[in-house]
Amino acid sequence: MKSTAAGLPLSYRLAVASRCLAALFGGYALAAMAGVLLSQWLPLPRADAVQVGMMSSFLFYLGAFIWAFASHSAWRAWLGILLPSLVLGTINGLTYWVARP
Amino acid sequence: MLAIALFAFAGCAALCLAMDKHFSELLGRKPRPGQTLVLRLAGWLLLALALAAAVRHAGWAIGLAELFGLLMASLCLWVFALPYRPRWLLGLAALSLVLAPFSALGLI
Amino acid sequence: MKEGFRQAMAWLHTWAGLIFGWLLFAIFLTGTMSYFKPEITRWSQPEVPVRALDIPLALGKAQDYLQRNAGDAPNWFIQLPDERTPGITVGWRGGDGQRGFIRKTLDAATGAEVPTRETRGGDFFYRFHFQLEMPYPWGRWLATFAALMMLVGLVTGIITHKKIFKEFFTFRPGKGQRLWLDGHNAIGVLVLPFHLMISYSSLVIFMYMVMPAPILAGYDNQDSYFNEVFGGRDLVAASGEKAPMQALPQLYARLLAQAPEAKISWLEIQRPGDRNAQVLFVPDGRERVSVQRGAGWRFNGADGSLAWSARPESVAGIVSGGFYGLHMASFAGPLLRWLYFFFGLAGTAVIGTGLVMWLGKRQVKHARSGTQPFELRLVEVLNIASMSGLILAVAGFFWANRLLPVGLEGRAQWEVNLFFGVWLASLLHALLRPGRRAWGEQLALAALAWTALPLLNGLTTGQGLNHSIPGGDWAMAGFDLTVFGCGLLFAWTAAKMLREPLPTARRTPKAARTPHLEAETN
């Protein structure tokens, strides 16, 4: 991770761009899914669970940013963000359709 | 609010002196064994007193906000003035320590 | 990113900090100013007379005025005076003004319309702080994302900082990068609770907008959620039957009988003069930290009975309202408010020192080769324009407030235009001048512009320090003294920038530039 922008191979630049996208969009998806999960499963009145879900979602976003740049490769960065998002999304989807058929 | 500030400032000073490096730099000698422990305990005790003064002054919510505000201000004053006016700061810390109880009891 | 976790986090800290640093600097500086929003507005509208605070009297006068001038309007809005805002502001819908909204400032004691100069005052900086003068909702999204990046910067900074406890009390003034790094670390660490609170709370404030997924998963739409959480804000239709409205001071007395602690700052009156008239009293929430959004009492205007009042909020509501309140600091008295102001400046300084360090570190590497790569020059120009340029732009706004003719068409917008005009000019200046000179010249001009503001105020309004201090008008005097103090600070930094000997003036300009720049970051 040399800090000078010049003289870096294209593959490195693409990897950094890919990580940025993973953090930005993947991170948002993860945060949103985690927020929804909390809002649906927390044993609180619905409006409160929604508030707690929204408030905590940003911590997941923060975590995704750190993961995206800390993991060993850009592929792992994507995997580590998209996989949990998909799992959470599936649970959320099921919960949603069970609750309102 | 003065009491909170005085306790917080004295507490910062004690916690800073509880570190070997700062103790020897500020007081010109090595701390005796046990001295740093006493200073550390005294520092946390003073911060606890600052907390008590803050909660009594304005309740938990606003009191905690006041405590954090004054504590951060004390730390900034201490750390940024330390390289320039160390003796002045030590004097101020001693003065805070002396005045704090009177201020907490509403005598000044 | 094989070099390990800490290095990866240092990389993220460096680049997130650089890319969002310029924007965050402006957000933090204008946000810090917003802790004194009423005082800035007060200075910007010196025509509004200060009166002894009398809420029932002000309510009566506002109602009289609206009855006379906006009797047919479907809605009235009243902003009451308080210790920091001397005048009453009334507004109503249904005129030919901007989007059909008319706003007037009234004398709090007589109810007479005060012919104030048209200005956005402190509200401009407040709005810029989270809307960035961009169209809705883009500015809010960008500002909120910048807050997330600030949070990322803080957390990665903590991870990167190796000796956070060992060097907790350490600040070593001296020469070179060490001073900047120690300063950056010390302000960052010592005021860390504030930094964390202010960045995270900005996310909580806009969570309804930027993270609507949990709402949409549980509710049909956002409105039904807001109704469940807050309620009481539904619009009423006119019955078409006239009925005289109760006197507002009486309704206020009735409210105080129920909630003696309540401090009311804002009223919304729907369908005044109709049988269905509704009067909503909104408290300013100054007596506690947690701000209850949607708090209020609503009375039937015709018979004066209580129609609705906000439910006590839940723990989750108290927590999110707590972050809101901690961010806005409306609960803070004068001393705590000043502390907030200084911590806001500390946050601004953390960002500024970080930007300067990014550049300094890299310029050292290029010092020997004698050339400066394009990207370093770009960062240098943006650093100058975003920091000293913004300071100049703020001064430009205040100068425009005093010098633009009172009757100028679109005057408030001209103040804003001048703000951005000065900012743009500083960017051009930074492009044309070598780095250190550009810093020095802009800061020197800023020093002049800021220290002269009290004089300008005295000459143009007759409310200069010679009147405000003896008269005990501390909002006016406080503004003048604060800008004067800031001006002195800028003068000091400008002198430091300009005084340092410029080595080897005989070299070609390009070769000579780099050594100055290296010295600049000392």
XYZ file of C-alpha atoms in Angstrom:
731
model
C 0.000 0.000 0.000
C 2.267 2.687 -1.203
C 0.757 6.081 -0.764
C 1.958 7.670 -3.973
C -0.660 7.500 -6.644
C 1.784 7.309 -9.523
C 3.393 4.153 -10.769
C 0.907 1.652 -9.422
C -0.189 -1.278 -11.560
C -3.649 -1.204 -13.030
C -4.667 -4.365 -11.205
C -3.970 -2.657 -7.887
C -6.032 0.354 -8.846
C -8.911 -1.833 -9.947
C -8.733 -3.763 -6.692
C -8.927 -0.529 -4.704
C -11.878 0.662 -6.805
C -13.569 -2.685 -6.280
C -13.096 -2.449 -2.519
C -14.535 1.076 -2.529
C -17.631 -0.185 -4.325
C -17.899 -3.118 -1.937
C -17.747 -0.748 1.026
C -20.117 1.820 -0.458
C -22.884 -0.337 -1.941
C -22.261 -3.697 -0.317
C -21.875 -1.965 3.013
C -25.164 -0.137 2.562
C -26.948 -3.352 1.663
C -25.508 -5.091 4.708
C -26.452 -2.192 6.973
C -29.983 -2.052 5.610
C -30.483 -5.811 5.940
C -29.100 -5.855 9.475
C -31.339 -2.934 10.385
C -34.397 -4.673 8.979
C -33.525 -7.897 10.793
C -33.225 -6.093 14.120
C -36.436 -4.185 13.516
C -38.280 -7.441 12.867
C -36.845 -9.631 15.584
C -36.158 -7.376 18.557
C -38.642 -8.027 21.360
C -39.781 -4.418 21.449
C -42.868 -2.546 20.267
C -42.691 -2.250 16.487
C -41.910 1.472 16.310
C -39.104 1.120 18.867
C -37.581 -1.903 17.171
C -37.526 0.093 13.935
C -35.697 2.945 15.666
C -33.145 0.624 17.220
C -32.707 -1.113 13.852
C -32.034 2.158 12.067
C -29.654 3.377 14.763
C -27.622 0.169 14.815
C -27.488 -0.206 11.045
C -24.745 2.427 10.801
C -22.460 0.324 12.970
C -22.770 -2.440 10.387
C -21.977 0.058 7.641
C -18.908 1.113 9.606
C -17.895 -2.504 10.068
C -18.336 -3.169 6.352
C -16.033 -0.263 5.510
C -13.352 -1.622 7.799
C -13.785 -5.151 6.466
C -13.656 -4.001 2.846
C -10.214 -2.517 3.308
C -8.844 -4.929 5.892
C -9.498 -8.217 4.114
C -6.713 -9.874 2.161
C -8.149 -9.513 -1.307
C -10.872 -7.597 -3.061
C -12.732 -10.866 -3.663
C -12.795 -11.653 0.024
C -13.931 -8.085 0.684
C -16.979 -8.636 -1.531
C -17.633 -12.108 -0.216
C -17.449 -11.038 3.415
C -20.008 -8.305 2.793
C -22.362 -9.887 0.273
C -22.679 -13.288 1.912
C -23.989 -11.999 5.255
C -26.190 -9.513 3.386
C -27.709 -12.376 1.398
C -28.264 -14.505 4.492
C -29.841 -11.598 6.363
C -31.849 -10.672 3.285
C -33.205 -14.201 2.989
C -34.254 -14.273 6.634
C -35.826 -10.837 6.244
C -37.651 -11.903 3.114
C -39.059 -14.986 4.779
C -40.089 -13.050 7.877
C -41.716 -10.409 5.722
C -43.776 -12.872 3.649
C -44.787 -14.884 6.683
C -45.935 -11.735 8.442
C -47.887 -10.349 5.482
C -48.874 -13.062 3.028
C -20.272 23.921 37.666
C -17.034 25.334 39.066
C -16.724 22.351 41.395
C -16.968 19.935 38.456
C -14.237 21.806 36.613
C -11.937 21.936 39.655
C -12.311 18.245 40.473
C -11.896 17.293 36.812
C -8.773 19.402 36.381
C -7.143 18.099 39.558
C -8.068 14.565 38.489
C -6.410 15.030 35.080
C -3.272 16.334 36.750
C -3.126 13.373 39.144
C -3.641 10.844 36.345
C -0.925 12.492 34.273
C 1.506 12.473 37.197
C 0.678 8.818 37.742
C 2.719 8.062 34.620
C 6.433 7.568 35.307
C 7.530 9.604 32.322
C 5.463 12.676 33.194
C 6.180 12.382 36.923
C 9.927 12.578 36.436
C 9.660 15.298 33.814
C 7.400 17.496 35.913
C 8.778 16.929 39.392
C 12.379 16.281 38.442
C 12.730 12.936 40.237
C 11.683 9.331 39.880
C 8.437 8.406 41.633
C 8.837 6.221 44.712
C 7.315 2.772 44.480
C 3.625 2.949 45.239
C 3.471 6.655 44.540
C 2.135 6.213 41.026
C -0.536 3.853 42.315
C -1.641 6.398 44.905
C -1.723 9.097 42.235
C -3.759 6.913 39.906
C -6.279 6.095 42.625
C -6.433 9.751 43.632
C -7.007 10.728 39.999
C -9.923 8.365 39.547
C -11.334 9.362 42.926
C -11.233 13.024 41.891
C -12.990 12.171 38.622
C -15.629 10.288 40.582
C -16.104 13.367 42.769
C -16.429 15.456 39.613
C -19.119 13.051 38.430
C -20.937 13.333 41.745
C -20.774 17.128 41.574
C -22.067 17.073 37.997
C -24.989 14.776 38.746
C -25.920 16.845 41.777
C -25.697 20.028 39.729
C -27.832 19.041 36.766
C -29.022 15.430 37.028
C -27.664 12.481 35.097
C -28.335 13.538 31.511
C -27.157 17.146 31.482
C -24.733 16.403 34.316
C -22.881 13.790 32.278
C -22.741 16.157 29.314
C -21.275 18.841 31.581
C -18.791 16.405 33.097
C -17.564 15.237 29.703
C -17.350 18.802 28.424
C -15.358 20.073 31.391
C -13.181 16.970 31.519
C -12.238 17.274 27.849
C -11.580 20.984 28.343
C -9.352 20.243 31.370
C -7.425 17.646 29.399
C -6.894 20.044 26.490
C -5.710 22.818 28.794
C -3.362 20.437 30.621
C -1.871 18.740 27.577
C -1.438 21.782 25.359
C -0.061 24.067 28.078
C 2.222 21.408 29.564
C 5.229 21.965 27.270
C 5.039 25.736 27.765
C 3.960 26.387 31.372
C 4.476 23.215 33.435
C 4.965 24.974 36.802
C 1.986 27.191 36.227
C -0.152 24.115 35.528
C 1.070 22.300 38.640
C 0.169 25.369 40.685
C -3.254 25.506 39.076
C -3.814 21.814 39.779
C -2.868 22.274 43.433
C -5.146 25.291 43.678
C -8.009 23.321 42.088
C -7.496 20.537 44.595
C -7.661 22.982 47.495
C -10.647 24.945 46.198
C -12.708 22.040 44.868
C -14.167 20.856 48.204
C -15.137 24.402 49.182
C -16.769 24.913 45.823
C -18.616 21.600 46.073
C -19.975 22.579 49.479
C -21.130 25.887 48.093
C -18.706 27.942 50.168
C -17.258 29.821 47.199
C -3.349 -5.310 1.818
C -1.046 -7.933 3.103
C 0.831 -5.688 5.500
C -1.571 -6.313 8.307
C -4.660 -4.860 9.831
C -3.154 -1.718 11.278
C -1.487 -0.723 8.010
C -4.693 -1.307 6.118
C -6.540 0.899 8.571
C -3.861 3.580 8.288
C -4.351 3.487 4.530
C -8.110 3.853 4.877
C -7.658 6.675 7.400
C -5.303 8.507 5.046
C -7.411 8.291 1.919
C -10.887 8.629 3.397
C -9.513 11.580 5.327
C -8.061 13.200 2.249
C -11.052 12.756 -0.028
C -13.651 13.867 2.506
C -11.419 16.196 4.500
C -12.154 19.326 2.474
C -15.899 18.830 2.662
C -15.770 17.821 6.330
C -13.740 20.919 7.167
C -16.513 23.121 5.786
C -19.226 21.035 7.467
C -17.473 21.186 10.830
C -16.686 24.892 10.663
C -20.205 25.958 9.704
C -21.656 23.481 12.199
C -19.499 24.963 14.934
C -20.742 28.431 14.035
C -24.296 27.127 14.240
C -23.981 26.696 18.013
C -24.348 30.469 17.959
C -26.977 30.588 15.259
C -29.364 32.923 17.125
C -26.502 35.266 17.988
C -25.321 35.367 14.371
C -28.865 36.070 13.211
C -29.165 38.744 15.872
C -25.991 40.415 14.588
C -27.212 40.060 11.011
C -30.482 41.801 11.854
C -29.459 44.606 14.183
C -32.784 46.363 13.601
C -34.691 43.946 15.836
C -34.985 45.582 19.268
C -34.225 43.579 22.414
C -37.153 43.500 24.841
C -37.753 42.013 28.248
C -38.972 38.469 27.695
C -42.762 38.229 28.086
C -44.256 35.230 26.306
C -47.974 35.915 26.915
C -47.537 39.492 25.718
C -45.661 38.327 22.615
C -48.340 35.721 21.886
C -51.078 38.326 22.101
C -49.229 40.730 19.825
C -48.495 37.998 17.288
C -52.144 36.959 17.219
C -53.294 40.580 16.759
C -50.879 41.049 13.902
C -51.851 37.838 12.134
C -55.558 38.530 12.647
C -55.152 41.904 10.998
C -52.802 40.896 8.181
C -53.445 37.231 7.471
C -56.991 36.617 8.658
C -57.812 34.521 5.596
C -54.646 32.426 5.542
C -55.100 28.659 6.057
C -52.076 28.402 8.386
C -50.165 30.619 10.767
C -46.737 30.001 12.210
C -45.291 31.836 15.190
C -41.697 31.671 16.392
C -41.611 33.077 19.910
C -38.774 35.164 21.321
C -36.444 33.681 23.933
C -33.301 34.733 25.786
C -31.275 34.532 22.582
C -33.825 35.613 19.955
C -35.252 39.058 20.578
C -38.007 39.279 17.956
C -41.179 37.387 17.124
C -41.233 35.780 13.684
C -44.637 35.166 12.165
C -45.347 33.422 8.918
C -48.346 32.365 6.933
C -49.191 30.562 3.776
C -51.284 32.010 1.039
C -49.433 35.110 -0.103
C -47.606 35.852 -3.319
C -44.180 35.537 -1.680
C -41.713 32.751 -2.246
C -43.760 29.563 -2.702
C -46.711 31.427 -1.242
C -45.032 31.842 2.147
C -44.739 35.204 3.876
C -42.507 35.822 6.865
C -42.343 38.932 9.050
C -40.336 39.903 12.096
C -42.223 41.690 14.868
C -41.166 43.759 17.847
C -41.688 41.462 20.855
C -43.177 44.225 23.008
C -45.269 46.297 20.607
C -46.085 43.770 17.902
C -45.131 46.304 15.257
C -43.506 45.001 12.112
C -39.740 45.605 12.227
C -38.292 46.602 8.848
C -35.280 44.294 8.992
C -32.703 43.845 6.304
C -33.329 40.740 4.264
C -30.764 38.147 5.342
C -30.477 34.478 6.139
C -28.156 35.239 9.039
C -27.093 32.295 11.167
C -29.585 30.100 9.354
C -27.396 30.190 6.268
C -24.463 28.525 8.027
C -26.798 26.143 9.829
C -28.412 25.020 6.573
C -25.117 24.860 4.721
C -23.788 22.604 7.472
C -26.121 19.772 6.435
C -27.528 20.754 3.045
C -24.422 22.247 1.457
C -26.629 24.581 -0.609
C -27.459 21.599 -2.809
C -30.973 20.659 -3.929
C -32.968 18.366 -1.650
C -32.139 15.575 -0.851
C -28.630 15.451 -2.352
C -26.973 17.821 0.067
C -28.341 15.965 3.065
C -27.246 12.632 1.649
C -23.765 13.908 0.922
C -23.401 15.551 4.338
C -24.639 12.399 6.072
C -22.239 10.260 4.083
C -19.440 12.646 5.021
C -20.430 12.074 8.661
C -20.089 8.331 8.119
C -16.649 8.907 6.647
C -15.762 11.018 9.687
C -16.788 8.081 11.838
C -14.684 5.758 9.673
C -11.801 8.213 10.016
C -12.133 8.285 13.800
C -12.318 4.524 14.237
C -9.472 3.818 11.820
C -7.510 6.608 13.494
C -7.909 4.945 16.882
C -6.798 1.610 15.398
C -3.818 3.254 13.691
C -2.697 5.227 16.714
C -0.237 2.858 18.333
C 0.246 4.425 21.731
C -3.125 5.871 22.524
C -2.757 5.481 26.295
C 1.005 5.716 26.569
C 0.995 9.060 24.771
C -2.320 10.225 26.150
C -0.863 13.352 27.725
C 1.829 13.883 25.116
C 2.222 17.002 23.017
C 5.734 17.831 21.858
C 5.929 21.199 20.170
C 8.933 21.465 17.998
C 9.717 21.497 14.378
C 8.450 19.353 11.605
C 5.861 16.686 11.072
C 6.131 15.567 14.728
C 4.336 18.721 15.895
C 1.490 18.257 13.426
C 1.138 14.585 14.241
C 1.147 15.201 17.995
C -1.338 18.006 17.583
C -3.595 15.921 15.344
C -3.444 12.969 17.738
C -3.869 14.994 20.911
C -6.904 16.966 19.702
C -8.328 13.797 18.236
C -7.875 11.682 21.349
C -8.605 14.206 24.103
C -11.862 15.345 22.508
C -12.695 11.885 21.157
C -16.042 11.510 22.990
C -17.233 14.689 21.292
C -15.985 13.642 17.854
C -17.620 10.225 18.098
C -20.851 11.665 19.448
C -21.080 14.380 16.810
C -20.440 12.069 13.846
C -22.639 9.200 15.001
C -25.468 11.508 16.043
C -25.533 13.116 12.603
C -26.290 9.679 11.197
C -29.051 9.177 13.768
C -30.545 12.583 12.954
C -30.996 11.664 9.300
C -31.597 7.950 9.749
C -35.231 8.272 8.692
C -34.000 9.589 5.369
C -30.856 7.594 4.671
C -31.849 4.232 6.175
C -35.569 3.812 5.514
C -35.397 0.019 4.989
C -36.416 -0.928 8.562
C -39.409 1.429 8.313
C -40.500 0.150 4.916
C -40.206 -3.465 6.036
C -42.581 -2.912 8.931
C -44.974 -0.258 7.648
C -46.894 0.499 4.486
C -45.055 3.784 4.058
C -43.017 6.271 6.024
C -46.002 8.435 6.854
C -47.782 5.654 8.706
C -44.628 5.088 10.733
C -44.317 8.778 11.598
C -47.961 8.856 12.576
C -47.461 5.940 14.933
C -44.325 7.402 16.504
C -45.184 11.084 16.613
C -48.808 11.560 15.641
C -50.803 14.704 16.190
C -49.675 16.497 13.075
C -52.567 15.616 10.756
C -54.030 18.397 8.687
C -57.547 19.529 9.474
C -60.038 20.702 6.895
C -61.965 23.933 7.263
C -65.615 23.516 8.267
C -66.526 26.708 6.489
C -68.220 27.926 9.636
C -66.675 30.984 11.253
C -65.843 30.929 14.931
C -63.682 33.408 16.822
C -60.455 31.858 18.056
C -59.519 31.772 21.719
C -56.808 34.226 22.759
C -53.404 32.554 22.485
C -52.195 33.870 25.867
C -55.173 32.090 27.467
C -54.392 28.825 25.724
C -50.795 29.265 26.803
C -51.863 29.709 30.430
C -53.954 26.557 30.130
C -50.942 24.707 28.752
C -48.702 25.899 31.589
C -51.244 24.650 34.107
C -50.750 21.186 32.607
C -47.015 21.293 31.964
C -45.418 23.979 34.127
C -41.911 23.124 32.874
C -42.733 23.599 29.186
C -40.845 26.273 27.289
C -42.708 26.934 24.068
C -40.771 28.162 21.073
C -43.014 27.448 18.098
C -46.732 27.511 17.286
C -48.653 26.228 14.303
C -52.228 27.346 13.884
C -54.372 25.572 11.342
C -57.571 27.125 9.964
C -57.538 30.230 12.158
C -61.003 31.754 12.504
C -62.737 28.529 11.524
C -64.704 26.296 13.872
C -62.103 23.568 13.250
C -59.128 25.782 14.175
C -56.259 23.906 15.825
C -53.400 25.436 17.777
C -50.233 23.362 18.159
C -47.679 24.405 20.792
C -44.203 22.949 20.254
C -41.666 23.080 23.114
C -38.026 23.882 22.446
C -36.834 20.990 24.606
C -34.225 23.088 26.368
C -34.852 21.682 29.829
C -33.448 18.218 29.005
C -30.900 16.546 26.762
C -33.149 14.203 24.826
C -35.182 16.077 22.250
C -38.596 14.564 21.705
C -39.349 15.044 18.044
C -43.072 15.374 17.672
C -43.550 16.722 21.197
C -46.355 19.192 21.620
C -49.866 20.077 22.736
C -52.748 20.779 20.413
C -55.801 22.791 21.378
C -59.081 23.302 19.626
C -58.944 26.951 18.719
C -62.665 27.599 18.980
C -63.426 26.272 22.467
C -59.896 26.043 23.890
C -60.090 22.364 24.859
C -57.006 20.171 24.626
C -57.307 18.052 21.473
C -54.088 16.076 21.649
C -50.782 15.898 23.456
C -47.685 13.859 22.724
C -47.390 10.546 24.492
C -44.423 10.016 26.781
C -41.724 8.543 24.581
C -40.206 5.070 24.779
C -36.646 4.238 25.755
C -35.637 3.892 22.100
C -37.167 7.300 21.463
C -35.247 8.786 24.380
C -31.985 7.324 23.067
C -32.395 8.573 19.507
C -33.709 11.893 20.793
C -30.709 11.967 23.110
C -28.303 11.793 20.188
C -30.307 14.517 18.475
C -30.165 16.702 21.564
C -26.461 16.075 22.187
C -25.722 17.113 18.607
C -27.820 20.274 18.635
C -26.919 21.257 22.230
C -30.116 23.212 22.722
C -29.990 22.156 26.388
C -26.594 23.777 26.895
C -26.247 26.931 28.973
C -23.707 29.603 28.031
C -20.625 27.865 29.460
C -21.416 24.451 27.996
C -22.301 26.121 24.699
C -18.876 27.720 24.550
C -17.322 24.332 25.270
C -19.340 22.875 22.402
C -18.038 25.696 20.228
C -14.433 24.958 21.152
C -14.831 21.221 20.664
C -16.364 21.939 17.268
C -13.280 23.977 16.458
C -11.192 21.069 17.746
C -12.942 18.757 15.280
C -12.297 21.261 12.519
C -8.656 21.402 13.575
C -8.290 17.614 13.543
C -9.464 17.589 9.933
C -7.286 20.553 8.982
C -4.124 19.185 10.583
C -4.772 15.845 8.885
C -4.988 17.505 5.471
C -1.834 19.516 6.086
C 0.024 16.388 7.204
C -1.028 14.380 4.176
C 0.563 16.994 1.975
C 3.604 17.714 4.135
C 4.644 14.080 4.327
C 4.573 13.722 0.550
C 6.188 17.050 -0.214
C 9.196 16.073 1.874
C 9.749 13.134 -0.469
C 9.756 15.411 -3.484
C 11.767 18.195 -1.896
C 15.076 16.987 -3.308
C 13.893 16.383 -6.819
C 12.746 19.996 -6.925
C 9.500 19.325 -8.753
C 6.059 18.909 -7.383
C 3.795 16.330 -9.026
C 0.444 17.514 -10.243
C -1.560 15.681 -7.607
C 0.368 17.260 -4.742
C -0.163 20.715 -6.190
C -3.867 19.906 -6.558
C -4.132 18.875 -2.915
C -2.220 21.978 -1.908
C -4.564 24.293 -3.796
C -7.636 22.543 -2.429
C -6.242 22.670 1.105
C -5.734 26.412 0.862
C -9.093 27.103 -0.767
C -11.036 24.862 1.599
C -9.480 26.262 4.760
C -8.304 29.854 4.481
C -10.685 30.339 1.546
C -13.693 29.342 3.638
C -12.576 31.677 6.413
C -12.469 34.501 3.877
C -15.854 33.521 2.494
C -17.449 33.707 5.950
C -15.989 37.178 6.375
C -17.360 38.037 2.936
C -20.848 37.029 4.075
C -20.678 39.293 7.126
C -19.245 42.219 5.175
C -22.000 41.800 2.588
C -24.543 41.806 5.403
C -23.389 45.243 6.521
C -22.575 46.823 3.154
C -25.267 45.675 0.715
C -28.029 48.284 0.372
C -31.025 47.413 2.554
C -33.486 47.767 -0.299
C -31.572 45.561 -2.743
C -33.764 43.126 -4.646
C -32.986 39.540 -3.549
C -30.609 40.834 -0.894
C -30.420 37.616 1.142
C -29.385 35.685 -1.947
C -26.735 38.289 -2.741
C -25.112 37.683 0.628
C -24.934 33.996 -0.221
C -23.634 34.770 -3.720
C -20.880 36.893 -2.244
C -19.985 34.106 0.174
C -19.456 31.721 -2.731
C -17.872 34.433 -4.872
C -15.187 35.099 -2.286
C -14.654 31.377 -1.881
C -14.171 30.972 -5.631
C -11.810 33.951 -5.728
C -9.686 32.350 -3.018
C -9.504 29.185 -5.111
C -8.252 31.189 -8.086
C -5.771 33.004 -5.879
C -4.480 29.694 -4.518
C -4.046 28.454 -8.085
C -1.960 31.449 -9.069
C 0.279 31.839 -6.035
C 2.892 29.478 -4.603
C 1.604 27.483 -1.613
C 3.107 29.245 1.345
C 2.515 32.707 -0.086
C -1.087 31.828 -0.860
C -1.669 30.680 2.724
C -0.023 33.777 4.126
C -1.797 36.245 1.873
C -5.236 34.731 2.348
C -4.809 34.523 6.106
C -3.541 38.100 6.235
C -6.572 39.290 4.303
C -8.797 37.184 6.567
C -7.148 38.741 9.621
C -7.907 42.179 8.257
C -11.482 41.307 7.305
C -12.298 39.649 10.637
C -10.650 42.166 12.978
C -12.311 45.040 11.121
C -15.819 43.564 11.480
C -16.511 45.167 14.882
C -15.453 48.524 13.452
C -17.680 48.004 10.416
C -20.550 47.077 12.705
C -20.010 50.196 14.796
C -19.857 52.455 11.736
C -22.917 51.033 9.983
C -25.329 50.333 12.837
C -24.451 52.407 15.873
C -24.399 49.167 17.862
C -20.629 48.812 17.985
C -18.727 47.652 21.039
C -18.827 51.175 22.514
C -22.608 50.789 22.797
C -23.126 47.059 23.202
C -20.759 46.558 26.149
C -22.047 49.461 28.292
C -25.590 48.478 27.319
C -25.040 44.871 28.375
C -25.999 43.562 24.919
C -23.833 40.464 25.155
C -25.038 38.778 21.993
C -23.911 41.749 19.907
C -20.734 42.341 21.916
C -19.954 38.628 22.024
C -20.130 38.378 18.252
C -17.872 41.402 17.773
C -15.333 40.211 20.344
C -15.311 36.668 18.972
C -14.697 37.698 15.373
C -12.027 40.100 16.599
C -10.330 37.287 18.522
C -10.510 35.015 15.483
C -9.001 37.805 13.392
C -6.059 38.077 15.793
C -5.535 34.322 15.535
C -5.505 34.555 11.741
C -3.050 37.451 11.950
C -0.733 35.323 14.062
C -0.853 32.386 11.633
C -0.482 34.711 8.647
C 2.603 36.260 10.226
C 4.076 32.801 10.784
C 3.417 31.906 7.162
C 4.804 35.113 5.712
C 7.714 35.704 8.061
C 9.577 32.444 7.473
C 12.507 33.337 5.202
C 11.928 32.322 1.631
C 15.123 30.547 0.733
C 17.035 31.096 -2.487
C 14.963 33.622 -4.303
C 17.272 33.391 -7.275
C 16.293 29.930 -8.349
C 13.735 29.390 -11.041
C 10.267 29.729 -9.581
C 9.439 26.076 -10.023
C 12.554 24.859 -8.290
C 12.231 27.429 -5.572
C 8.690 26.484 -4.730
C 9.338 23.106 -3.239
C 11.606 24.083 -0.347
C 9.050 26.628 0.862
C 6.413 23.989 0.810
C 8.538 21.686 2.815
C 9.013 24.409 5.368
C 5.329 25.182 5.292
C 4.401 21.939 6.902
C 6.824 22.417 9.755
